[in-house]
mmCIF file of C-alpha atoms in Angstrom:
data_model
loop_
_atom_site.group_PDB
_atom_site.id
_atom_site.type_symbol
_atom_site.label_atom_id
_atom_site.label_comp_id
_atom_site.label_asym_id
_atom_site.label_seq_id
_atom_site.Cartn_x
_atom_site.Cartn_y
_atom_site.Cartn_z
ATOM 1 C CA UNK A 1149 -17.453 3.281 -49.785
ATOM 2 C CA UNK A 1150 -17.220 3.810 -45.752
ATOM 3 C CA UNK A 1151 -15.166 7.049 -46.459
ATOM 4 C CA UNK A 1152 -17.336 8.208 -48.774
ATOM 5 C CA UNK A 1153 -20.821 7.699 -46.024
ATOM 6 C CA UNK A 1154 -18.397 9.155 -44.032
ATOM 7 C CA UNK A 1155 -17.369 12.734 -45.667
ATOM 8 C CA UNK A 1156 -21.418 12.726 -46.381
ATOM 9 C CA UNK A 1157 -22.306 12.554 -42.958
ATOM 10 C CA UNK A 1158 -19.705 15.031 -41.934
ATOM 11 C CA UNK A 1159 -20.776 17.559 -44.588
ATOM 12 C CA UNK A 1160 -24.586 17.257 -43.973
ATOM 13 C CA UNK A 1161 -23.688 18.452 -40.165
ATOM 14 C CA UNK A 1162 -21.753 21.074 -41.347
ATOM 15 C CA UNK A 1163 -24.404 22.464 -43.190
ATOM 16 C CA UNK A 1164 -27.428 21.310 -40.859
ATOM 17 C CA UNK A 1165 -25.847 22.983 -37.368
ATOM 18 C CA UNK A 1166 -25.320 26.457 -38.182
ATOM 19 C CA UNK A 1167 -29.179 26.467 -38.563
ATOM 20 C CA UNK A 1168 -29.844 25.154 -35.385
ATOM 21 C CA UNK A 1169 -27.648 27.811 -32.759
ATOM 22 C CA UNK A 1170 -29.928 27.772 -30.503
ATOM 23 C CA UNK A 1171 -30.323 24.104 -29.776
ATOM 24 C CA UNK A 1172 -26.806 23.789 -29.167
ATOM 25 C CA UNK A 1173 -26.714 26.253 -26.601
ATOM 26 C CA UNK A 1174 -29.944 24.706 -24.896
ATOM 27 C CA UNK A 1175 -27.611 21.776 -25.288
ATOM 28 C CA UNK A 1176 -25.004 23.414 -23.641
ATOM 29 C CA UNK A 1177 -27.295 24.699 -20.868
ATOM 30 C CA UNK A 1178 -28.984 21.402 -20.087
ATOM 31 C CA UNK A 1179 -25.776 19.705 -19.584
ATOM 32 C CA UNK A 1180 -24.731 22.337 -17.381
ATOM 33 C CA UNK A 1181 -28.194 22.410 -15.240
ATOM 34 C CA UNK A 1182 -27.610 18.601 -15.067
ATOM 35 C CA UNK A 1183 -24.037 19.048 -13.288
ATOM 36 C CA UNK A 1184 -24.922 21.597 -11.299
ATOM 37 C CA UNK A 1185 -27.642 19.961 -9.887
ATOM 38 C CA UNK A 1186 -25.432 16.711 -9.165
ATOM 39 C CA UNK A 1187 -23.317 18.904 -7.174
ATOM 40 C CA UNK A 1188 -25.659 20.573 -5.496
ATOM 41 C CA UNK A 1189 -27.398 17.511 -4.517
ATOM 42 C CA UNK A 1190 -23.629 16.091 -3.240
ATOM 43 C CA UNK A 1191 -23.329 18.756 -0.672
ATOM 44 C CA UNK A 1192 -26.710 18.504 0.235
ATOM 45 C CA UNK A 1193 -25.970 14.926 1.181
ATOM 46 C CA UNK A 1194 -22.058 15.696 2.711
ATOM 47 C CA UNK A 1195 -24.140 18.099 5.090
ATOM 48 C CA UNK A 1196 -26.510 15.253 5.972
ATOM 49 C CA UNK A 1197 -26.737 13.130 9.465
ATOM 50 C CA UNK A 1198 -27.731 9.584 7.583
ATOM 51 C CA UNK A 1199 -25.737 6.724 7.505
ATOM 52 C CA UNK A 1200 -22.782 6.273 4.577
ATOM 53 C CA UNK A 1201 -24.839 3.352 2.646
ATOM 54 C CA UNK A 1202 -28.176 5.699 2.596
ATOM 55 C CA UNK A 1203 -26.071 8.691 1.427
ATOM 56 C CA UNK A 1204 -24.670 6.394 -1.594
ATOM 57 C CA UNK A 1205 -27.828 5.356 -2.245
ATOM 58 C CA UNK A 1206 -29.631 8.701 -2.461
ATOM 59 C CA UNK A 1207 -26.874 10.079 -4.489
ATOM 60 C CA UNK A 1208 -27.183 6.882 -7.184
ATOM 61 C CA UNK A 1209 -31.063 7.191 -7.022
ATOM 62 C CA UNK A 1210 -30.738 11.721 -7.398
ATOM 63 C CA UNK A 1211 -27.947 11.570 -10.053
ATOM 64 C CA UNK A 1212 -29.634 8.448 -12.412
ATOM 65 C CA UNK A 1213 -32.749 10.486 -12.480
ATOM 66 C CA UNK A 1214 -31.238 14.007 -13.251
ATOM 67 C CA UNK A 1215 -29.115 12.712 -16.025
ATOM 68 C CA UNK A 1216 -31.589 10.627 -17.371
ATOM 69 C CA UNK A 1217 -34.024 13.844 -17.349
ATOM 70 C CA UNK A 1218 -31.591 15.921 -19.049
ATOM 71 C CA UNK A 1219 -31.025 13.036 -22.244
ATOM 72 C CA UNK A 1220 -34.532 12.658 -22.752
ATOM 73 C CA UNK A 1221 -34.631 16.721 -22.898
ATOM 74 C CA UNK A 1222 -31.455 16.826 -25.931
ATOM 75 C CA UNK A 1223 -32.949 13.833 -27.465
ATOM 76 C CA UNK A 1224 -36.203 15.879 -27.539
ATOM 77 C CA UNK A 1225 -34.480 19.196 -28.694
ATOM 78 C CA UNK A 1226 -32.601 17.212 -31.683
ATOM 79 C CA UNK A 1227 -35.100 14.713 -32.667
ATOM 80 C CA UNK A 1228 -36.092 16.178 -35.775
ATOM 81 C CA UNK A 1229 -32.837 16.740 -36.698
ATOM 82 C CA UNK A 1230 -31.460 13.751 -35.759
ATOM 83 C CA UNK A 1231 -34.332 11.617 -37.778
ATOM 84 C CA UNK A 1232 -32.321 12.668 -41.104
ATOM 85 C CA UNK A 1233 -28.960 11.353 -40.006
ATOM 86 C CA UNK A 1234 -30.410 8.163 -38.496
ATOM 87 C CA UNK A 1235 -29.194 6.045 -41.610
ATOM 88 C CA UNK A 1236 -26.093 7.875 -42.322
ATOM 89 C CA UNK A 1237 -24.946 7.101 -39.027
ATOM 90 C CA UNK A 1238 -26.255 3.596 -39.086
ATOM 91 C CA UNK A 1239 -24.294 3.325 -41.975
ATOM 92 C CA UNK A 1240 -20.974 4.905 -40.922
ATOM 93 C CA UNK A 1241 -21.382 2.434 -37.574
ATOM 94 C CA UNK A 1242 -21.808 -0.190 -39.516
ATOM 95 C CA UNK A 1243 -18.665 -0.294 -41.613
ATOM 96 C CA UNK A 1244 -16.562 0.916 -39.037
ATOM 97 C CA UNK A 1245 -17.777 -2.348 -37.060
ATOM 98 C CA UNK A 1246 -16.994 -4.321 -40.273
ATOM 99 C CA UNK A 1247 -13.721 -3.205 -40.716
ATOM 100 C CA UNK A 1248 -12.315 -3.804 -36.886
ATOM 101 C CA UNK A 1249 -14.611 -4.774 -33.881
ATOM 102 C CA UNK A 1250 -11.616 -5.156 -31.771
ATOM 103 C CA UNK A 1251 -10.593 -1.656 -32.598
ATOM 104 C CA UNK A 1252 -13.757 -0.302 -31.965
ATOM 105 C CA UNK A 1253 -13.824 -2.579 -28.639
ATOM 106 C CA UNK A 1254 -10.514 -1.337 -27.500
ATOM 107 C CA UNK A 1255 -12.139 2.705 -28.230
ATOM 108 C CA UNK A 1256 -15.037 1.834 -25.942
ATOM 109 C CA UNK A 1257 -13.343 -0.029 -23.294
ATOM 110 C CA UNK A 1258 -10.798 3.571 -23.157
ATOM 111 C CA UNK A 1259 -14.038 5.228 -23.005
ATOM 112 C CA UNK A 1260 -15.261 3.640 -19.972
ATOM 113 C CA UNK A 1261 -11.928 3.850 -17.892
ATOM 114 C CA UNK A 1262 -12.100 7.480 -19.144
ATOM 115 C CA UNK A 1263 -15.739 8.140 -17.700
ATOM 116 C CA UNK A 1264 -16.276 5.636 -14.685
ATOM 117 C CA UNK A 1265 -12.825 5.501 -13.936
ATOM 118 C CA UNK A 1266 -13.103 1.835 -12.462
ATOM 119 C CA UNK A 1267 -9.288 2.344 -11.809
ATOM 120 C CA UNK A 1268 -6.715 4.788 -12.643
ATOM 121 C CA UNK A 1269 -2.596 5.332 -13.056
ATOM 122 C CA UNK A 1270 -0.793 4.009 -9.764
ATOM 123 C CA UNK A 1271 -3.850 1.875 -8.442
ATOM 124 C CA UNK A 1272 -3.100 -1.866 -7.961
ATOM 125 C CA UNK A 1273 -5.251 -4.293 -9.779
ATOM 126 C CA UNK A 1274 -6.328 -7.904 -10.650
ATOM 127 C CA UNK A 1275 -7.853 -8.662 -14.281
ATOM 128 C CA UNK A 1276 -7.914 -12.214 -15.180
ATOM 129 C CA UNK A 1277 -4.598 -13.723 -14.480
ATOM 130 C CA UNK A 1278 -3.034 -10.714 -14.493
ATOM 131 C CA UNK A 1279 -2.026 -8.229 -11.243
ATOM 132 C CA UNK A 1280 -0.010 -5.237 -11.024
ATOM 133 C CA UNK A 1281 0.623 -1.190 -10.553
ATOM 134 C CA UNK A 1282 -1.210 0.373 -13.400
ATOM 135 C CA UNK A 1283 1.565 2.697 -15.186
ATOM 136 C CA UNK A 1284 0.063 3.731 -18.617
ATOM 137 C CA UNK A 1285 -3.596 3.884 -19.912
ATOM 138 C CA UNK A 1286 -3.545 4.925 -24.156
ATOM 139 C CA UNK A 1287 -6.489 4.700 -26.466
ATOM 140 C CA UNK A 1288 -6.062 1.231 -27.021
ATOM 141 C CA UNK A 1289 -4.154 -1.071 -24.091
ATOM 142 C CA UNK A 1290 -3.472 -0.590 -20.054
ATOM 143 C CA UNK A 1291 0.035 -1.171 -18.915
ATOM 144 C CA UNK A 1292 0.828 -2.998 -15.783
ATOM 145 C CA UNK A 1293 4.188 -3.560 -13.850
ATOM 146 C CA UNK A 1294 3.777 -7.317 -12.093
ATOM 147 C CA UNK A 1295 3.262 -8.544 -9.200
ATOM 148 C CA UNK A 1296 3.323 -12.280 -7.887
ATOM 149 C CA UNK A 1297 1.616 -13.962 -5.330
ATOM 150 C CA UNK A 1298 3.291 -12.418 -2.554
ATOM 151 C CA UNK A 1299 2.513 -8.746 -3.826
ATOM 152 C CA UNK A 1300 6.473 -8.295 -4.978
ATOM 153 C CA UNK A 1301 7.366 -7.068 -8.285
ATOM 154 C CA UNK A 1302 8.625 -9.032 -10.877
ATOM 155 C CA UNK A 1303 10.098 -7.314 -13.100
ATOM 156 C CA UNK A 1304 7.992 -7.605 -16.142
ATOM 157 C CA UNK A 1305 5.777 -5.659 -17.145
ATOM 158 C CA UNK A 1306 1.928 -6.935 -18.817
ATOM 159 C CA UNK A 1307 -0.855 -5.113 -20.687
ATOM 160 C CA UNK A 1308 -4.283 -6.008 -22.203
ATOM 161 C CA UNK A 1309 -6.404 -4.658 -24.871
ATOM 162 C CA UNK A 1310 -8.855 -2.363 -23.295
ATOM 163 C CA UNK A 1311 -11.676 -4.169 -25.372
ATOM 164 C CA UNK A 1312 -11.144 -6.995 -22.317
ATOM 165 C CA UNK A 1313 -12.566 -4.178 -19.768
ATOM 166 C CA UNK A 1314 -16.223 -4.775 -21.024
ATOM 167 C CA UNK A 1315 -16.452 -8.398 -20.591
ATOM 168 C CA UNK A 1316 -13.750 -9.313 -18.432
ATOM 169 C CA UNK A 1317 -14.219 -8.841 -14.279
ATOM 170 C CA UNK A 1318 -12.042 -6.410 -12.809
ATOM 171 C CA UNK A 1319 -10.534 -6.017 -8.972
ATOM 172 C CA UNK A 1320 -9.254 -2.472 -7.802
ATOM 173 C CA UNK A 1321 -6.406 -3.083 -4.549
ATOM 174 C CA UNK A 1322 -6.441 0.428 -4.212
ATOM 175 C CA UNK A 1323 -10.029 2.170 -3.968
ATOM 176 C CA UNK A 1324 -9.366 4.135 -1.349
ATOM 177 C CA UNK A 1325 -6.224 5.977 -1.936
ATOM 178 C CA UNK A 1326 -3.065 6.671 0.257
ATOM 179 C CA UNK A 1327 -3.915 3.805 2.440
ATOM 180 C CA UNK A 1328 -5.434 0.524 1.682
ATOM 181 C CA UNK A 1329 -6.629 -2.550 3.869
ATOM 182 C CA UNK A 1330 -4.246 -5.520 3.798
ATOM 183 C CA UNK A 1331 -5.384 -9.034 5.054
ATOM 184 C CA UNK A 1332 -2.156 -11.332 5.636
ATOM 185 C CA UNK A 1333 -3.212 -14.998 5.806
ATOM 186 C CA UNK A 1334 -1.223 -17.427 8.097
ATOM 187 C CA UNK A 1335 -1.728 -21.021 8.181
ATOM 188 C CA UNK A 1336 -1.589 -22.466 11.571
ATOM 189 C CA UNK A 1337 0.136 -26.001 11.822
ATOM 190 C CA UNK A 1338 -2.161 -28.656 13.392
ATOM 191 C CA UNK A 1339 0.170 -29.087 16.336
ATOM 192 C CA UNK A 1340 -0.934 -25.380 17.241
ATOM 193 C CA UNK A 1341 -4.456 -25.458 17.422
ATOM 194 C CA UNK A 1342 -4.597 -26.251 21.036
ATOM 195 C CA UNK A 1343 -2.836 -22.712 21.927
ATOM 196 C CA UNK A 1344 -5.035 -20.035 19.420
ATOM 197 C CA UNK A 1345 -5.524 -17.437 21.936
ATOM 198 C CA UNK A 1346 -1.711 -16.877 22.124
ATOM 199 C CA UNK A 1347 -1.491 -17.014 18.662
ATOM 200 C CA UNK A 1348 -4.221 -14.145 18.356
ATOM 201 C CA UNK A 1349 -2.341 -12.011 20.915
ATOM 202 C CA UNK A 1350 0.867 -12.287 19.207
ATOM 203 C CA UNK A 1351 -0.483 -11.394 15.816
ATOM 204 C CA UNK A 1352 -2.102 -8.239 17.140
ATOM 205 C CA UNK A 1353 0.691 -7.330 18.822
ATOM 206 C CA UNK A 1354 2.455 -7.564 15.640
ATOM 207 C CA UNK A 1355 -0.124 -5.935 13.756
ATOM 208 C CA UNK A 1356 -0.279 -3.255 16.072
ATOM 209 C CA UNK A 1357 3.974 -2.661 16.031
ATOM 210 C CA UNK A 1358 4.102 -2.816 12.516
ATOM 211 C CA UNK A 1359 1.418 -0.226 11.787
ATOM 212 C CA UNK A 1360 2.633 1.753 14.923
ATOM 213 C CA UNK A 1361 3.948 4.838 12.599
ATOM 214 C CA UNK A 1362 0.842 5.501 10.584
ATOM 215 C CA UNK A 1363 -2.261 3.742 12.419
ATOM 216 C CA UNK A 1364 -4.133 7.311 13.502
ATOM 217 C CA UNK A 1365 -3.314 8.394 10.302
ATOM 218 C CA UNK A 1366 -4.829 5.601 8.259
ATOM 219 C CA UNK A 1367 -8.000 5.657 10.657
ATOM 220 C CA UNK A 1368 -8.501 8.964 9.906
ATOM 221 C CA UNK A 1369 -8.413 8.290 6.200
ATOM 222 C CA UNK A 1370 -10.867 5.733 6.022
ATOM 223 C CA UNK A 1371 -13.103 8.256 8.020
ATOM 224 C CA UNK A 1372 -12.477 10.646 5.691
ATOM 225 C CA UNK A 1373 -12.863 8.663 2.411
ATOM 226 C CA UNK A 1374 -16.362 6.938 3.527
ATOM 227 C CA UNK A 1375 -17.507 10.721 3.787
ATOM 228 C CA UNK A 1376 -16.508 11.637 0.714
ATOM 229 C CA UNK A 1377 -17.432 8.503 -1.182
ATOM 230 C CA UNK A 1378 -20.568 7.874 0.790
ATOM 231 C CA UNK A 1379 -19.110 4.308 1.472
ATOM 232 C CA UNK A 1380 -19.077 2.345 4.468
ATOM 233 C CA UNK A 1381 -15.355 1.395 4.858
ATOM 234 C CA UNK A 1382 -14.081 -0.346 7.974
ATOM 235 C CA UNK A 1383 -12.066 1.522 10.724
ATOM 236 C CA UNK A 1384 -8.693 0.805 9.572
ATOM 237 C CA UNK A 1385 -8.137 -0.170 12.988
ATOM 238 C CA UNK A 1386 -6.378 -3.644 12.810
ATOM 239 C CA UNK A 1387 -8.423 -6.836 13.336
ATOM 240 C CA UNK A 1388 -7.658 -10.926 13.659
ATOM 241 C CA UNK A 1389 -10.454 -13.230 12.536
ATOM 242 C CA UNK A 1390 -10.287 -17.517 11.269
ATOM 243 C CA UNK A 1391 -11.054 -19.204 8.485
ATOM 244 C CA UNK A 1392 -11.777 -22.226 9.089
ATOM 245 C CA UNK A 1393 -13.530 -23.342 5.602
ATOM 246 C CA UNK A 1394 -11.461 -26.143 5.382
ATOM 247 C CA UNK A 1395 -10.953 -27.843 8.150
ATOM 248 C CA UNK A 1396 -8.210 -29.399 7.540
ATOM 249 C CA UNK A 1397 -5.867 -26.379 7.281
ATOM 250 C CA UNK A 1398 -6.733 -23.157 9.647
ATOM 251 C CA UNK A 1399 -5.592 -19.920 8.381
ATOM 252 C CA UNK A 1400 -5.327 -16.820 10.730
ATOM 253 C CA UNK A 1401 -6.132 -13.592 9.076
ATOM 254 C CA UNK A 1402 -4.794 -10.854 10.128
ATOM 255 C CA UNK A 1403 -6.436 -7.372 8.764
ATOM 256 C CA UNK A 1404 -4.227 -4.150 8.519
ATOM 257 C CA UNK A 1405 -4.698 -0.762 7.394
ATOM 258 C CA UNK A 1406 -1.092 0.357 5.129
ATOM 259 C CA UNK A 1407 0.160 2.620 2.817
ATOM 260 C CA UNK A 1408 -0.933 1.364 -0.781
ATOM 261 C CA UNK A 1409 2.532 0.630 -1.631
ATOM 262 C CA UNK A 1410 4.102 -1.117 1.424
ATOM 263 C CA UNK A 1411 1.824 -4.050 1.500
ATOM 264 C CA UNK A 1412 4.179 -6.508 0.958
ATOM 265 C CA UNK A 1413 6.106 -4.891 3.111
ATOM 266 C CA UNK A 1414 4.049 -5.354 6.424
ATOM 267 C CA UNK A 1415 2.790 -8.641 5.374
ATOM 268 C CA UNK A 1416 6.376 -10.617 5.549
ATOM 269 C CA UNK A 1417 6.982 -8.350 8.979
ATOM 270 C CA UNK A 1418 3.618 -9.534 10.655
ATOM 271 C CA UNK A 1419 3.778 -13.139 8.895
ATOM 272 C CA UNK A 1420 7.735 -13.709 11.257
ATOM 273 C CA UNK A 1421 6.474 -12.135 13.962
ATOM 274 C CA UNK A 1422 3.733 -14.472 14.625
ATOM 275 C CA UNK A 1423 5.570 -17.128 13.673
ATOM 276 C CA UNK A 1424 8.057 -16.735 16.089
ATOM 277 C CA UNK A 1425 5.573 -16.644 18.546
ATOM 278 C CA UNK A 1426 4.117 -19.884 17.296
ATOM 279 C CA UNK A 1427 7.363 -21.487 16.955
ATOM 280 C CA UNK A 1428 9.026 -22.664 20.211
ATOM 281 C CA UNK A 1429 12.187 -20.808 20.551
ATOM 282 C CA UNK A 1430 14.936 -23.800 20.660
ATOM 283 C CA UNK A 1431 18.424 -23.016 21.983
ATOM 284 C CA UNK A 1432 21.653 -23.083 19.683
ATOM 285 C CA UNK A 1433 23.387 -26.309 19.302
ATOM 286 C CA UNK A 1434 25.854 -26.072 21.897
ATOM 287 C CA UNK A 1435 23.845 -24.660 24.591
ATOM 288 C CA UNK A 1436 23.162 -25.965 28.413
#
C-alpha cells in the first residue's frame, strides 16, 4: 500500500510541475538571492574592525534572518500547490516511518553531517565511548580508526549508526585544521609541591623545544582561522596553568599548539622532559 501512495504522489508532481515553470525558477532565484546575500554579508564582516565573537554573532543573527526570509517566500510561492499534496506526503512519511525509524534516523543523521558538517573525513573525534580519526562517512554509519587514552592507535577500527548523531553529544579534536591545541596533563607527586616554580620552568622549556619547528607557524594559523571562522581561538602560543580541583592530586597542564596528527607525539616528549626535571637525577650504581 506504501508503494502504491508512493507512485501516486510521484505521478501527481509529474503532472502538477510542468504547470507551474515559473515558480520553480522564482524558486531557483530566491535560493540564489539568499546565498548571495550570505556571502556578501561574510565579506562585509571579513572587512570589518570588530572583535571575532561580534563578527560570529552578526553573521548567525544576518544569515538566520535571510534564510528564514527566503523559506517563508517558497513556502508562499508553493502554498497552493503544496495544500493538495499535504496528505499524500503525510501519508508516504508515515509508512516509511512505520517500516524503519532507524533507517530513516540513520538518512537524517547523514543529512546533518552533510549540511552542518559538525565534523568531516580525517578530523579526530569523541562520541560516547568511542574516539578516533574519522575515515569513511556513507548514507548510513561513520567509520573511525581508534584511539586509546593516550591518543595512540589501536588498531581497530569502530563505527556507529549515524541515527546516534541526533541524540548523542559529539566532540570535534580537530576544529581548526592543520594544527590543533593539545593540553598534556602531569600529575605532580606530593613530595614536589614545595618546588612548582621549577616545575613550571621546565615544562615550558619543554613545551617551547618540542614545538620549536612549527610554533610561528601554528600562531599564525590560529590567527588566520579566528578570521575566517569569526572565532576567538587562543594564540597557539604555549601556556602552563594548575588544576588543583582535587586537592589531593595536582595536575600541571601544559597547553601546546601541534600538528593535528602528532599529538601523541609531543605529549610523551613534554610529559619525560618534565619529569626529568622533577625527578632528582641519581647516579649509576657504581658511581663515587
Amino acid at each position: 500500500m506504501s508503494i502504491s501512495t508512493f507512485d501516486l504522489t510521484l505521478e501527481r508532481l509529474a503532472l502538477l510541475i510542468p504547470g507551474h515553470w515559473d515558480k520553480v525558477i522564482l524558486t531557483a532565484i530566491l535560493i540564489s538571492l539568499a546565498l548571495l546575500f550570505s556571502q556578501i554579508w561574510v565579506r562585509y564582516l571579513a572587512r570589518g574592525q570588530i572583535s571575532a565573537e561580534k563578527r560570529r554573532l552578526h553573521l548567525v543573527w544576518a544569515r538566520n534572518i535571510i534564510w528564514f526570509a527566503a523559506l517563508f517566500a517558497i513556502i508562499s510561492l508553493w502554498a497552493s500547490t503544496i495544500t493538495g499534496f499535504a496528505l499524500s506526503l503525510a501519508a508516504v512519511a508515515g509508512a516509511l516511518l512505520i517500516v524503519s525509524k532507524e533507517l530513516v534516523m540513520c538518512v537524517h543523521g547523514y543529512l546533518y553531517v552533510t549540511l552542518v558538517q559538525p565534523f568531516k573525513v580525517g578530523d579526530v573525534i569523541e562520541f560516547g565511548a568511542l574516539k578516533g580519526r574519522v575515515i569513511d562517512i556513507d548514507m548510513f554509519a561513520t567509520t573511525l580508526t581508534e584511539f586509546d587514552a593516550a591518543g595512540q592507535a589501536t588498531g581497530n577500527v569502530a563505527e556507529f549508526p549515524n541515527g546516534l548523531l541526533l541524540t548523542t553529544p559529539l566532540r570535534n579534536m580537530s576544529p581548526t585544521g592543520t594544527f590543533s591545541l593539545h593540553h598534556v596533563r602531569i600529575p605532580v607527586p606530593e613530595a614536589f609541591v614545595h618546588d612548582l616554580d621549577r616545575i613550571e620552568i621546565a615544562s615550558m622549556a619543554a613545551a617551547e623545544r618540542v614545538t620549536g619547528p612549527w610554533r610561528d607557524e601554528a600562531i599564525a594559523h590560529f590567527r588566520k582561522v579566528s578570521e575566517q571562522q569569526f572565532i576567538h581561538f587562543p594564540s597557539g602560543k604555549n601556556k602552563v596553568s594548575w588544576d588543583f580541583s582535587n586537592p589531593e592530586h595536582l595536575v600541571l597542564v601544559v597547553r601546546v599548539a601541534c600538528p593535528s596528527d602528532e599529538r601523541s607525539g609531543v605529549e610523551q616528549a613534554v610529559f619525560r622532559e618534565t619529569w626529568k626535571a622533577m625527578v632528582p637525577q641519581t647516579s649509576p650504581p657504581g658511581g663515587d
